[in-house]
Amino acid sequence: MHEFKGMLYKSMEDPQIDLTEVENIVRLLLELEPQSDPIWHYLNTQNHRIRGLLEKCSLDHEARMETLQNEMRERALSDAKWRKIQLQANEASNDGFPNTLGDADVLVESQPMDAVGEEFDALRGKYIRRLTAVLIYHIPGFWKVALSVFSGKFAKSSQVSADANAITNAKSDEKVTDGRYSSHSIDEVAGMIRNTISAYEVKVQNTFRNFEDSNILCSYMSDAIKEIFKACQTFEAKESAPPVAVSALRILHSEITKIYILRLCSWMRSCTEDISKNETWIPVSLLERNRSPYTISSLPLAFRSIVASTMDHVNLMIQSLRSEASKSEDIYLLLKETQESIRLAFLNCFVDFAGHLEGIANLVSQTRANREDMQNGYSYETLEESLDVLPGSVVDTYQKLLMVLSNIGYCKDELSYALYNKYKHIWKSRGRTDDDTDIRDLVMSFSGLEEKVLEQYTSSKASVIRNAVVNYLLDSGINWGGAPAVKGVRDAAVELLHALVAVHAEVFAGSKPLLEKTLGVLVEALIDTFLSIFSEQENKDLRSLDANGFCQLMLELEYFETILNPYFTPDARESLKSLQGVLLEKAIESVSEFVENPGHARKSTRVGEDFSDERQGSVSPDDLIALAQQYSSDLLQTELERTRVNAACFMESTPLDTVPESAKAAYASFKGPLDSPSRSYRSQQSIGSPVYNQRRRR
C-alpha cells in the first residue's frame, strides 16, 4: 500500500499529466489516507517545477556564457599567434613595410571584439526571453488549477465514477461536498507565485544591468522590456495570475524601463564627451546644415544625432510607462521621477556640450598663444600636427575659433530650439501651460559662452589692429609736426583698412551671423587704440601736430568712419568724438606754439605758413575745423571712388539704407550729396566744446 501511494504521488510530478488524472489520483489518495493533503502536494510540486525551470534557464545561460568566453579566448590566442607569424615573416623578409601589416593586424583584432560584445548581449536577451517564457506558459495554468481547487470547480469537473464516490469515507465525502481538497488557502498559493516572481525579478534585474552600454541602441534591452510587458499582459488576463503577481510584474516592468531610460540618458552624455574629443575641423556643406548661415563642423550634427537617437528611444519607453501609470499610484510616481530625470539629463547634455565647446576654444587659444611665443619658427610639434590634418579641414587658429563660434551659435539659435520643441512633450504633462524657462536658460548659457569665445577672437584681432595702427601713425614715414600738404587718403590708411577687410572676410566665411557684432567690437578697439597710442606717444613721436597733419588725420578718420559706418556702435562714436577732440587740441597747441615761437619751431609746410600768416597769431578751433572740412569736401568722395574695391566688402554685406550717403554715392557711380556722419560732430564741437572755448579765451 505504501508503495502504491508513493507511485501515485510520483505520478503527480509528471509535467505532462492531465488535470483529469490529477483529480482521480487525488480522490484515490484521499480514499487511502483521508488525513493527507494530496492536492497541496501537487501544488507544491508544480511550484517547485516552475522554480526548477527558472534555475535550469540560469544554468544553461551560464554554460552558454562560459562557452562564448572560451571561444573568445581561443580567438584571441589565434589572433596573437597569427600576428606573431606575420611579425616574424616581416623581420625575415626585411621588405621595409612592417607598419602597414601591423596596422592591418590591429584592424583584424578590433573587429571581433565589437562582435563579441554583441554576442554576449544576444545571449543575455535570450536568457530573459526564456525566463519570461517559463512564467507565461506555466503560471497561468498553475493559478487556474489553484482557483478550481479552492472554488469547488475541481470537484465538479471530476470524471471519477459514482461508484468510487460511494465508497469514499465520510470525511473525504465532506471535503468533496464542500469543494475543499486542501486545508490550505488560495492566499498561500498566491504567496508561492509571488516568491517565484521575486526570483524572476532578481534574475532579470541582474541580467539587465549587465547589458553593454555600447549596444544600448540595439534591440537587446528594448526586446527584454517587451518580453516583460508581454508577461504583464498575459497575467492580466482573467484567472491567469493572482493580483499580487500582476502588481509585482507591472512594477518590475516599470523599474526596468526606468533603468533603461536612465542608462540611455547616461549614454547620451558620455557619447557627447567622446565625440567632443574628435573635432575634425572640416566645415559641412550648406545642405548638411540645412542652409544654416553658421559655418559649422560635423560636431554639432553628431551631437544632434546622439540626442535625437536617444530621445526617440526614451519616447517609446515613456509611452509604455504612461499606459501603466493609470493602473497604479506607485507607477505614476515612478513615471514623474523618470520624466524629471529625462528633463535634467536633456538639459545637462546641452550644458555639457557647451562646456566641451568652451574647452575646445580654450585649447585653440592656448595653441595660438604658444605658437606666437615661439621664436624659432615651426617646432617639431607643429610639424607633427600638420601631418595629422585631414583634407579640407581648417588649420588657422583664428578660423578654428570662428568655427567654434559657429558651432555655439548653431546650438543657441537652431539646435536647442529644434530638439527642445520636439521632445519637451516627454516630460511635460498634457494640458499644462508651456513654461519656456528651460529653453531660455539654455540659450542664455550658450549666449554667455558665445561672448567668452568672441572675446578671445576679438582680443587676438585687436592686437593685430594695434600693430596696424602703430604702423599707420608711427611707421608710415610722416612727421606729424611738419606734415606735407594734404593730397588725399594715404596708402598707410588703406593698409590699415585692409586689417579690417581681412577680419571681415574671415568672419563672413567662418561665422556670418556674428559679423556685425565682431566688427562692432573691433571698430571700437580701433578708435580706442588711436586714443591709447596718442596718449602713449604724447611726449614722443606725437608731441606735435601741425595743421596739415591735423587735416590729414581728420580726412582719414572721416574716410574710416564713412566706410565702417554700419559697424560703428554708440561707444565707438563717442570714442571717435574724443579722438577728434584730442587731435584738435593737439593741433591748436602745436600751431599756437609755432605762431608764438617761430624761431624755435620746426620748419612748417607751405599750408602751415599760409595758415599762420593769415591768422597773424590767433588760432581758433573753428579755423582748423573749417580747413579740415574743406579738404574733406574736396577729397573724400574722390578717395572713396578711388578705393571702392577696398571698401566693397563692407558695402556688399550691409543694407544700403544703413550706409552714409557719401559711401553709397561712391559705391553707386559716386553720384549724390556728400554727408559724413562726423560732420555734425564738427559743427557742434566748434560751438560748445570747453576745450575750444578755453582756447578762444587765450
XYZ file of C-alpha atoms in Angstrom:
698
model
C 0.000 0.000 0.000
C 2.817 2.372 0.868
C 4.468 1.729 -2.471
C 1.174 2.310 -4.257
C 0.702 5.689 -2.558
C 4.287 6.601 -3.410
C 3.614 5.722 -7.035
C 0.511 7.933 -7.023
C 2.410 10.864 -5.532
C 5.214 10.319 -8.038
C 2.781 10.316 -10.942
C 1.558 13.797 -9.936
C 5.080 15.129 -10.572
C 4.772 14.293 -14.261
C 4.763 17.678 -16.106
C 2.571 16.194 -18.854
C -0.119 14.866 -16.509
C -3.688 15.747 -17.383
C -5.878 17.599 -14.904
C -8.448 14.793 -15.001
C -5.793 12.307 -13.975
C -4.791 14.612 -11.133
C -8.376 14.628 -9.870
C -8.553 10.838 -9.978
C -5.231 10.472 -8.169
C -6.295 12.971 -5.514
C -9.529 11.053 -4.875
C -7.657 7.761 -4.636
C -5.143 9.211 -2.192
C -7.935 10.664 -0.077
C -9.610 7.269 -0.006
C -6.365 5.601 1.026
C -5.347 8.270 3.513
C -8.188 10.659 4.442
C -5.953 12.798 6.674
C -3.491 13.548 3.847
C -3.426 16.660 1.639
C -2.501 15.377 -1.839
C -3.682 18.483 -3.691
C -1.307 20.702 -1.698
C 1.456 18.261 -2.528
C 0.525 18.648 -6.179
C 0.522 22.458 -5.963
C 3.897 22.459 -4.204
C 5.247 20.095 -6.822
C 4.104 22.374 -9.637
C 5.581 25.430 -7.935
C 8.929 23.682 -7.442
C 8.847 22.572 -11.058
C 8.392 26.189 -12.220
C 11.215 27.338 -9.946
C 13.314 24.482 -11.277
C 12.695 25.608 -14.837
C 13.896 29.102 -13.912
C 17.042 27.654 -12.367
C 17.611 25.466 -15.418
C 17.433 28.593 -17.581
C 20.094 30.164 -15.351
C 22.375 27.144 -15.565
C 22.003 26.953 -19.329
C 22.742 30.674 -19.614
C 25.881 30.399 -17.508
C 27.053 27.472 -19.626
C 26.476 29.392 -22.848
C 28.295 32.454 -21.495
C 31.237 30.316 -20.429
C 31.354 28.655 -23.837
C 31.375 32.037 -25.552
C 34.133 33.294 -23.256
C 36.225 30.246 -24.102
C 35.641 30.832 -27.805
C 36.672 34.449 -27.402
C 39.812 33.414 -25.534
C 40.703 30.913 -28.234
C 40.072 33.533 -30.884
C 42.374 35.982 -29.102
C 45.116 33.350 -28.853
C 44.722 32.517 -32.524
C 44.977 36.187 -33.475
C 48.079 36.574 -31.308
C 49.731 33.590 -32.994
C 48.865 34.986 -36.418
C 50.355 38.366 -35.555
C 53.498 36.677 -34.289
C 53.844 34.721 -37.534
C 53.386 37.892 -39.578
C 55.907 39.773 -37.450
C 58.487 37.024 -37.868
C 57.848 36.935 -41.604
C 58.300 40.710 -41.836
C 61.547 40.626 -39.895
C 62.880 37.821 -42.073
C 61.948 39.409 -45.390
C 63.058 42.978 -44.500
C 60.720 44.351 -47.117
C 60.569 47.667 -45.361
C 56.790 47.674 -44.946
C 56.205 46.306 -41.427
C 53.971 49.177 -40.327
C 51.370 48.554 -42.998
C 50.865 44.938 -41.990
C 50.896 45.906 -38.335
C 48.050 48.372 -38.864
C 46.084 45.687 -40.684
C 46.570 43.341 -37.724
C 45.121 45.909 -35.352
C 42.023 46.221 -37.517
C 41.630 42.456 -37.756
C 41.826 42.213 -33.972
C 39.445 45.056 -33.116
C 36.508 43.931 -35.236
C 35.839 40.599 -33.460
C 35.951 42.335 -30.070
C 32.966 44.513 -31.015
C 31.160 41.475 -32.386
C 31.793 39.539 -29.161
C 30.141 42.328 -27.144
C 27.001 41.927 -29.215
C 27.169 38.147 -28.896
C 27.175 38.413 -25.102
C 24.188 40.766 -25.160
C 22.367 38.452 -27.554
C 22.782 35.619 -25.033
C 21.518 37.855 -22.232
C 18.470 38.753 -24.304
C 17.722 35.080 -24.972
C 18.103 34.347 -21.271
C 15.484 36.936 -20.278
C 13.203 35.694 -23.043
C 13.449 32.096 -21.767
C 12.837 33.175 -18.164
C 9.761 35.096 -19.231
C 8.508 32.174 -21.303
C 8.565 29.990 -18.180
C 6.212 32.413 -16.433
C 3.947 32.895 -19.443
C 3.479 29.183 -20.133
C 3.287 27.806 -16.589
C 1.969 30.399 -14.117
C -1.497 30.887 -15.718
C -2.217 27.122 -15.785
C -0.904 26.703 -12.264
C -3.102 29.529 -10.978
C -6.213 28.211 -12.746
C -5.769 24.812 -11.081
C -5.426 26.521 -7.718
C -8.569 28.568 -8.344
C -10.531 25.471 -9.349
C -9.335 23.624 -6.252
C -10.286 26.332 -3.802
C -13.513 27.354 -5.553
C -15.050 23.861 -5.848
C -14.770 23.594 -9.627
C -12.067 20.979 -9.269
C -14.545 18.504 -7.658
C -17.362 19.219 -10.068
C -15.194 18.514 -13.076
C -14.151 15.147 -11.746
C -14.568 12.180 -14.045
C -14.400 9.634 -11.229
C -17.311 7.207 -11.331
C -20.244 7.407 -8.966
C -19.305 4.022 -7.506
C -15.950 5.351 -6.432
C -17.662 8.306 -4.775
C -19.984 5.988 -2.932
C -17.196 4.071 -1.217
C -15.385 7.243 -0.091
C -15.365 7.611 3.665
C -17.372 10.287 5.389
C -14.515 12.737 5.887
C -13.440 12.527 2.311
C -17.024 12.904 1.164
C -17.339 16.013 3.285
C -14.308 17.509 1.567
C -15.736 16.832 -1.863
C -19.132 18.180 -0.937
C -17.626 21.377 0.405
C -15.372 21.716 -2.638
C -12.240 21.674 -0.478
C -9.355 19.371 -1.304
C -6.808 21.056 0.964
C -6.594 22.580 4.385
C -4.543 25.453 2.932
C -5.835 28.689 1.367
C -5.645 30.340 -2.033
C -3.593 33.146 -0.493
C -0.823 30.677 0.242
C -0.743 29.693 -3.420
C -0.606 33.388 -4.348
C 2.373 33.679 -1.987
C 4.063 30.798 -3.804
C 3.642 32.564 -7.125
C 4.811 35.862 -5.637
C 8.011 34.196 -4.424
C 8.542 32.745 -7.882
C 8.071 36.216 -9.381
C 10.630 37.564 -6.888
C 13.184 35.012 -8.076
C 12.407 36.027 -11.655
C 12.838 39.727 -10.757
C 16.306 39.181 -9.298
C 17.498 37.253 -12.338
C 16.077 39.771 -14.816
C 17.405 42.850 -12.998
C 20.907 41.408 -12.628
C 20.996 40.374 -16.274
C 19.612 43.687 -17.500
C 22.302 45.634 -15.664
C 24.956 43.518 -17.401
C 23.936 44.647 -20.884
C 26.759 46.520 -22.607
C 26.384 50.298 -22.925
C 27.940 50.101 -26.376
C 24.873 48.202 -27.606
C 22.311 50.341 -25.830
C 20.661 51.464 -29.068
C 20.425 47.881 -30.301
C 17.266 45.910 -29.702
C 18.538 43.695 -26.873
C 17.376 45.871 -23.963
C 14.154 47.057 -25.565
C 13.284 43.488 -26.563
C 13.809 42.374 -22.967
C 11.405 45.084 -21.783
C 8.883 43.941 -24.400
C 9.133 40.395 -23.061
C 8.355 41.593 -19.535
C 5.435 43.631 -20.864
C 4.169 40.537 -22.682
C 4.196 38.673 -19.363
C 2.243 41.551 -17.785
C -0.412 41.305 -20.475
C -0.619 37.528 -20.027
C -1.021 37.826 -16.262
C -3.710 40.498 -16.628
C -5.968 38.066 -18.485
C -8.841 36.573 -16.489
C -7.787 33.954 -13.919
C -4.180 33.923 -15.175
C -2.328 35.103 -12.054
C -3.043 36.440 -8.563
C -3.345 40.234 -8.253
C -0.166 40.403 -6.170
C 1.785 38.776 -9.012
C 0.254 41.112 -11.593
C 1.170 44.142 -9.485
C 4.721 42.870 -8.904
C 5.267 42.255 -12.605
C 3.942 45.715 -13.503
C 6.328 47.333 -11.049
C 9.200 45.229 -12.406
C 8.371 46.353 -15.942
C 8.287 49.995 -14.837
C 11.542 49.739 -12.891
C 13.363 48.019 -15.762
C 12.016 50.666 -18.129
C 13.284 53.403 -15.819
C 16.704 51.728 -15.603
C 16.868 51.593 -19.389
C 15.851 55.244 -19.726
C 18.450 56.373 -17.187
C 21.112 54.307 -18.929
C 20.111 55.907 -22.222
C 20.496 59.361 -20.677
C 23.861 58.436 -19.187
C 24.998 57.021 -22.519
C 23.886 60.214 -24.262
C 26.079 62.345 -22.002
C 29.087 60.016 -22.218
C 28.857 59.902 -26.025
C 28.702 63.697 -26.080
C 32.005 63.766 -24.240
C 33.520 61.185 -26.596
C 32.618 62.966 -29.830
C 33.895 66.273 -28.435
C 37.394 64.786 -28.298
C 37.415 64.181 -32.055
C 36.842 67.562 -33.685
C 37.807 67.228 -37.359
C 37.627 70.978 -38.183
C 36.045 70.164 -41.542
C 33.156 72.531 -42.406
C 30.000 70.737 -43.503
C 28.116 71.625 -46.657
C 25.197 74.028 -46.823
C 22.745 71.173 -47.385
C 24.087 69.168 -44.452
C 23.460 72.082 -42.121
C 20.033 72.728 -43.668
C 21.072 76.082 -45.183
C 22.077 77.466 -41.814
C 24.148 80.680 -42.022
C 26.575 79.224 -39.471
C 29.651 77.550 -40.973
C 29.718 74.621 -38.573
C 31.807 71.487 -38.349
C 30.351 67.997 -38.108
C 30.466 68.146 -34.294
C 27.016 69.744 -33.703
C 25.468 67.351 -36.231
C 26.991 64.367 -34.430
C 25.662 65.779 -31.157
C 22.215 66.210 -32.700
C 22.268 62.614 -33.944
C 23.152 61.287 -30.483
C 20.462 63.320 -28.721
C 17.794 62.500 -31.315
C 18.553 58.760 -31.281
C 18.493 58.662 -27.501
C 15.329 60.700 -27.089
C 13.494 58.666 -29.740
C 14.177 55.528 -27.701
C 13.224 57.335 -24.498
C 9.974 58.497 -26.080
C 8.945 54.920 -26.854
C 9.744 53.821 -23.316
C 7.912 56.722 -21.690
C 4.774 55.935 -23.689
C 4.806 52.450 -22.198
C 5.182 53.900 -18.703
C 2.288 56.297 -19.274
C -0.004 53.417 -20.195
C 0.887 51.649 -16.943
C 0.765 54.756 -14.729
C -3.033 54.908 -14.876
C -3.230 51.461 -13.254
C -1.028 52.098 -10.221
C -0.185 55.034 -7.983
C 3.332 53.680 -7.434
C 3.970 53.522 -11.169
C 2.559 57.043 -11.568
C 5.065 58.384 -9.026
C 7.846 56.448 -10.740
C 6.772 57.985 -14.064
C 7.037 61.504 -12.637
C 10.506 60.800 -11.237
C 11.615 59.380 -14.572
C 10.269 62.362 -16.514
C 12.159 64.779 -14.281
C 15.336 62.734 -14.722
C 14.881 62.856 -18.501
C 14.388 66.631 -18.463
C 17.506 67.217 -16.395
C 19.558 64.797 -18.498
C 18.443 66.512 -21.717
C 19.317 69.991 -20.456
C 22.560 68.877 -18.817
C 23.608 67.200 -22.046
C 23.417 70.579 -23.799
C 25.267 72.219 -20.911
C 27.943 69.513 -21.118
C 28.290 70.077 -24.848
C 28.643 73.814 -24.274
C 31.404 73.073 -21.768
C 33.186 70.865 -24.297
C 32.963 73.630 -26.914
C 34.448 76.061 -24.407
C 37.274 73.619 -23.736
C 37.955 73.333 -27.469
C 38.044 77.133 -27.790
C 40.427 77.448 -24.835
C 42.700 74.802 -26.331
C 42.764 76.623 -29.678
C 43.562 79.929 -27.972
C 46.312 78.302 -25.925
C 47.781 76.716 -29.045
C 47.784 80.078 -30.806
C 49.439 81.753 -27.807
C 52.118 79.055 -27.673
C 52.869 79.450 -31.356
C 53.140 83.213 -31.014
C 55.655 82.714 -28.204
C 57.882 80.556 -30.382
C 60.983 82.354 -31.540
C 62.468 79.757 -33.861
C 59.676 79.302 -36.376
C 57.999 75.915 -36.638
C 58.614 73.439 -33.866
C 58.598 69.667 -34.087
C 55.117 69.562 -32.547
C 53.777 71.965 -35.151
C 55.155 69.835 -37.964
C 53.706 66.720 -36.391
C 50.299 68.366 -36.077
C 50.405 69.388 -39.728
C 50.869 65.749 -40.729
C 47.628 64.794 -38.931
C 45.496 67.420 -40.671
C 42.602 65.946 -42.637
C 41.974 67.147 -46.205
C 39.624 70.119 -46.260
C 39.989 70.873 -42.563
C 40.583 74.318 -41.083
C 44.161 74.870 -39.911
C 44.387 78.559 -38.959
C 43.680 79.116 -35.262
C 41.567 82.229 -35.897
C 39.381 80.276 -38.309
C 39.103 77.484 -35.747
C 37.829 79.966 -33.171
C 35.262 81.173 -35.693
C 34.194 77.581 -36.326
C 33.723 77.095 -32.581
C 31.671 80.304 -32.545
C 29.556 78.971 -35.416
C 29.025 75.701 -33.558
C 27.937 77.646 -30.475
C 25.645 79.922 -32.465
C 24.102 76.957 -34.290
C 23.324 75.267 -30.971
C 21.985 78.503 -29.493
C 19.764 79.669 -32.348
C 18.733 76.453 -34.077
C 19.602 73.124 -32.483
C 18.463 73.850 -28.919
C 15.050 75.135 -30.049
C 14.523 72.330 -32.568
C 15.319 69.480 -30.174
C 13.624 71.064 -27.157
C 10.364 71.665 -29.016
C 10.475 68.157 -30.483
C 10.976 66.297 -27.207
C 9.560 68.516 -24.456
C 6.298 66.520 -24.517
C 8.209 63.626 -22.951
C 8.459 65.345 -19.565
C 5.551 67.788 -19.786
C 2.046 66.797 -18.754
C -0.817 67.177 -21.172
C -2.858 70.324 -20.758
C -0.071 72.023 -18.848
C 0.819 75.557 -19.902
C 4.227 75.662 -21.554
C 6.961 77.123 -19.396
C 9.886 78.255 -21.518
C 12.226 78.840 -18.588
C 14.334 75.816 -19.510
C 14.949 76.844 -23.105
C 15.621 80.443 -22.078
C 18.225 79.306 -19.564
C 19.739 77.017 -22.179
C 20.005 79.805 -24.739
C 21.471 82.142 -22.117
C 24.196 79.624 -21.301
C 25.169 79.414 -24.974
C 24.986 83.213 -25.273
C 27.373 83.601 -22.348
C 29.749 81.098 -23.916
C 29.496 82.906 -27.243
C 30.566 86.143 -25.557
C 33.574 84.418 -23.972
C 34.828 82.858 -27.191
C 34.110 86.005 -29.194
C 36.186 87.951 -26.687
C 39.071 85.532 -27.273
C 38.831 86.120 -31.018
C 38.413 89.895 -30.863
C 41.198 90.249 -28.287
C 43.561 88.439 -30.626
C 42.461 90.523 -33.584
C 42.677 93.723 -31.536
C 46.408 93.120 -31.133
C 46.689 92.760 -34.916
C 44.784 96.008 -35.375
C 47.006 97.731 -32.825
C 50.078 96.778 -34.842
C 48.380 98.171 -37.946
C 47.572 101.452 -36.138
C 51.176 101.732 -34.916
C 52.396 101.311 -38.489
C 49.839 103.857 -39.658
C 50.748 106.550 -37.119
C 54.409 105.980 -36.321
C 55.994 103.927 -39.103
C 54.454 105.433 -42.224
C 57.320 107.894 -42.772
C 55.432 111.085 -41.915
C 56.376 113.747 -39.366
C 53.080 114.930 -37.915
C 54.641 118.153 -36.673
C 55.745 119.022 -40.205
C 53.362 117.113 -42.400
C 53.212 117.612 -46.172
C 50.200 119.100 -47.886
C 47.038 117.003 -47.864
C 46.564 115.332 -51.230
C 44.162 112.525 -50.308
C 43.971 109.319 -48.320
C 47.440 107.842 -47.893
C 48.371 104.252 -48.713
C 49.021 103.732 -44.994
C 45.323 104.408 -44.311
C 44.294 101.875 -46.939
C 46.682 99.337 -45.395
C 45.098 99.951 -42.005
C 41.685 99.387 -43.554
C 42.964 96.121 -45.025
C 43.377 94.741 -41.498
C 39.620 95.094 -41.005
C 38.925 93.857 -44.533
C 40.791 90.652 -43.674
C 38.749 90.239 -40.492
C 35.552 90.905 -42.437
C 36.394 88.210 -44.975
C 37.376 85.755 -42.245
C 34.225 86.276 -40.155
C 31.949 86.420 -43.207
C 33.187 82.977 -44.249
C 33.516 81.469 -40.781
C 30.636 82.855 -38.710
C 28.484 85.205 -40.770
C 25.736 85.875 -38.174
C 28.398 87.310 -35.839
C 29.836 89.648 -38.471
C 28.159 92.817 -37.230
C 28.914 92.138 -33.573
C 32.545 91.210 -34.268
C 33.301 94.212 -36.439
C 31.469 96.447 -33.985
C 33.839 95.321 -31.243
C 36.885 95.730 -33.474
C 35.849 99.194 -34.663
C 35.612 100.205 -31.012
C 39.050 98.669 -30.500
C 40.360 100.624 -33.499
C 39.269 104.009 -32.134
C 40.366 103.145 -28.598
C 43.762 102.127 -29.977
C 44.114 105.538 -31.639
C 43.386 107.208 -28.305
C 45.767 104.890 -26.471
C 48.671 105.480 -28.856
C 48.162 109.255 -28.820
C 48.268 109.118 -25.029
C 51.396 106.932 -25.004
C 53.227 108.994 -27.635
C 52.055 112.401 -26.443
C 55.568 113.449 -25.473
C 57.376 111.381 -28.082
C 56.577 110.860 -31.752
C 53.184 112.581 -31.481
C 54.231 115.552 -29.376
C 53.456 117.917 -32.259
C 50.654 118.050 -34.838
C 50.585 120.863 -37.372
C 47.607 121.984 -39.447
C 48.427 119.681 -42.355
C 48.829 116.712 -40.035
C 45.532 117.551 -38.346
C 43.699 117.826 -41.664
C 45.291 114.615 -42.937
C 44.200 112.645 -39.865
C 40.723 114.189 -39.852
C 40.258 113.309 -43.527
C 41.339 109.719 -42.978
C 39.261 109.347 -39.821
C 36.234 110.513 -41.768
C 37.225 108.067 -44.500
C 37.252 105.229 -41.943
C 34.008 106.414 -40.395
C 32.227 106.585 -43.734
C 33.278 103.110 -44.830
C 32.850 101.450 -41.437
C 29.701 103.359 -40.506
C 27.434 100.246 -40.353
C 29.660 98.831 -37.614
C 30.050 101.983 -35.538
C 28.479 101.403 -32.139
C 27.386 104.295 -29.893
C 30.520 103.744 -27.792
C 32.683 103.856 -30.911
C 31.109 107.166 -31.954
C 31.733 108.643 -28.528
C 35.340 107.465 -28.692
C 35.671 108.977 -32.159
C 34.448 112.331 -30.843
C 37.002 112.118 -28.053
C 39.728 111.274 -30.566
C 38.790 114.192 -32.797
C 38.849 116.431 -29.742
C 42.329 115.176 -28.815
C 43.570 115.840 -32.352
C 42.079 119.319 -32.375
C 43.574 120.191 -29.005
C 46.996 118.880 -30.041
C 46.813 120.798 -33.339
C 45.848 124.058 -31.584
C 48.753 123.676 -29.170
C 51.219 122.950 -31.969
C 50.057 125.738 -34.293
C 49.883 128.266 -31.441
C 53.374 127.299 -30.343
C 54.634 127.803 -33.892
C 52.986 131.231 -34.166
C 54.254 132.380 -30.771
C 57.777 130.942 -31.177
C 58.525 130.685 -34.898
C 62.266 130.565 -34.301
C 62.090 127.537 -32.024
C 59.565 125.590 -34.070
C 60.344 123.219 -36.870
C 60.125 124.392 -40.429
C 56.475 124.327 -41.385
C 54.878 123.384 -44.640
C 53.543 125.874 -47.081
C 49.987 125.360 -45.934
C 51.008 125.776 -42.308
C 52.815 129.031 -43.130
C 49.904 130.411 -45.096
C 47.547 129.405 -42.338
C 49.623 131.118 -39.637
C 50.232 134.209 -41.733
C 46.561 134.675 -42.426
C 45.613 134.383 -38.769
C 48.531 136.554 -37.563
C 48.996 134.752 -34.307
C 45.367 133.982 -33.488
C 44.306 130.353 -33.971
C 40.808 129.123 -33.197
C 39.269 125.651 -33.356
C 36.785 126.909 -35.922
C 39.621 127.818 -38.261
C 41.181 124.361 -38.062
C 37.814 122.635 -38.411
C 36.906 124.781 -41.402
C 40.188 123.873 -43.067
C 39.647 120.149 -42.363
C 36.104 120.371 -43.717
C 37.381 121.991 -46.872
C 39.808 119.145 -47.504
C 37.072 116.628 -46.784
C 34.675 118.293 -49.222
C 37.337 118.409 -51.919
C 38.891 114.956 -51.491
C 36.725 112.456 -49.594
C 34.330 111.420 -52.333
C 37.167 111.122 -54.836
C 39.124 108.935 -52.426
C 36.092 106.748 -51.772
C 35.763 106.233 -55.506
C 39.462 105.515 -55.916
C 39.477 102.880 -53.154
C 35.997 101.468 -53.761
C 37.433 97.981 -54.307
C 38.993 98.073 -50.846
C 35.670 99.002 -49.238
C 33.402 96.857 -51.416
C 33.123 94.045 -48.851
C 31.649 96.397 -46.252
C 29.040 97.613 -48.716
C 28.063 94.166 -50.030
C 27.343 92.766 -46.569
C 25.341 95.797 -45.401
C 21.857 97.046 -46.414
C 22.124 100.318 -48.337
C 19.699 102.123 -46.055
C 22.270 101.907 -43.228
C 25.138 103.335 -45.291
C 26.072 107.058 -45.328
C 25.203 108.905 -48.499
C 28.859 109.625 -49.254
C 29.824 105.955 -49.253
C 26.616 104.992 -51.044
C 27.315 107.544 -53.734
C 30.909 106.408 -54.122
C 29.792 102.823 -54.447
C 26.997 103.516 -56.940
C 28.755 105.628 -59.599
C 29.528 108.179 -56.887
C 26.588 110.488 -57.541
C 24.753 112.382 -54.840
C 25.478 114.652 -51.887
C 28.406 114.157 -49.546
C 27.193 113.781 -45.976
C 29.521 112.127 -43.484
C 28.304 111.161 -40.005
C 31.130 113.139 -38.409
C 30.040 116.446 -39.953
C 27.512 117.008 -37.200
C 30.236 116.403 -34.650
C 32.441 119.130 -36.066
C 29.706 121.709 -36.272
C 28.659 121.036 -32.684
C 32.182 120.793 -31.391
C 33.206 124.117 -32.853
C 30.430 125.833 -30.929
C 30.249 124.381 -27.468
C 33.362 122.425 -26.520
C 35.003 123.590 -23.259
C 38.419 122.815 -24.698
C 37.854 125.064 -27.643
C 36.247 127.811 -25.585
C 39.317 127.753 -23.377
C 41.483 128.206 -26.473
C 39.330 131.133 -27.570
C 39.831 132.840 -24.190
C 43.563 132.698 -24.769
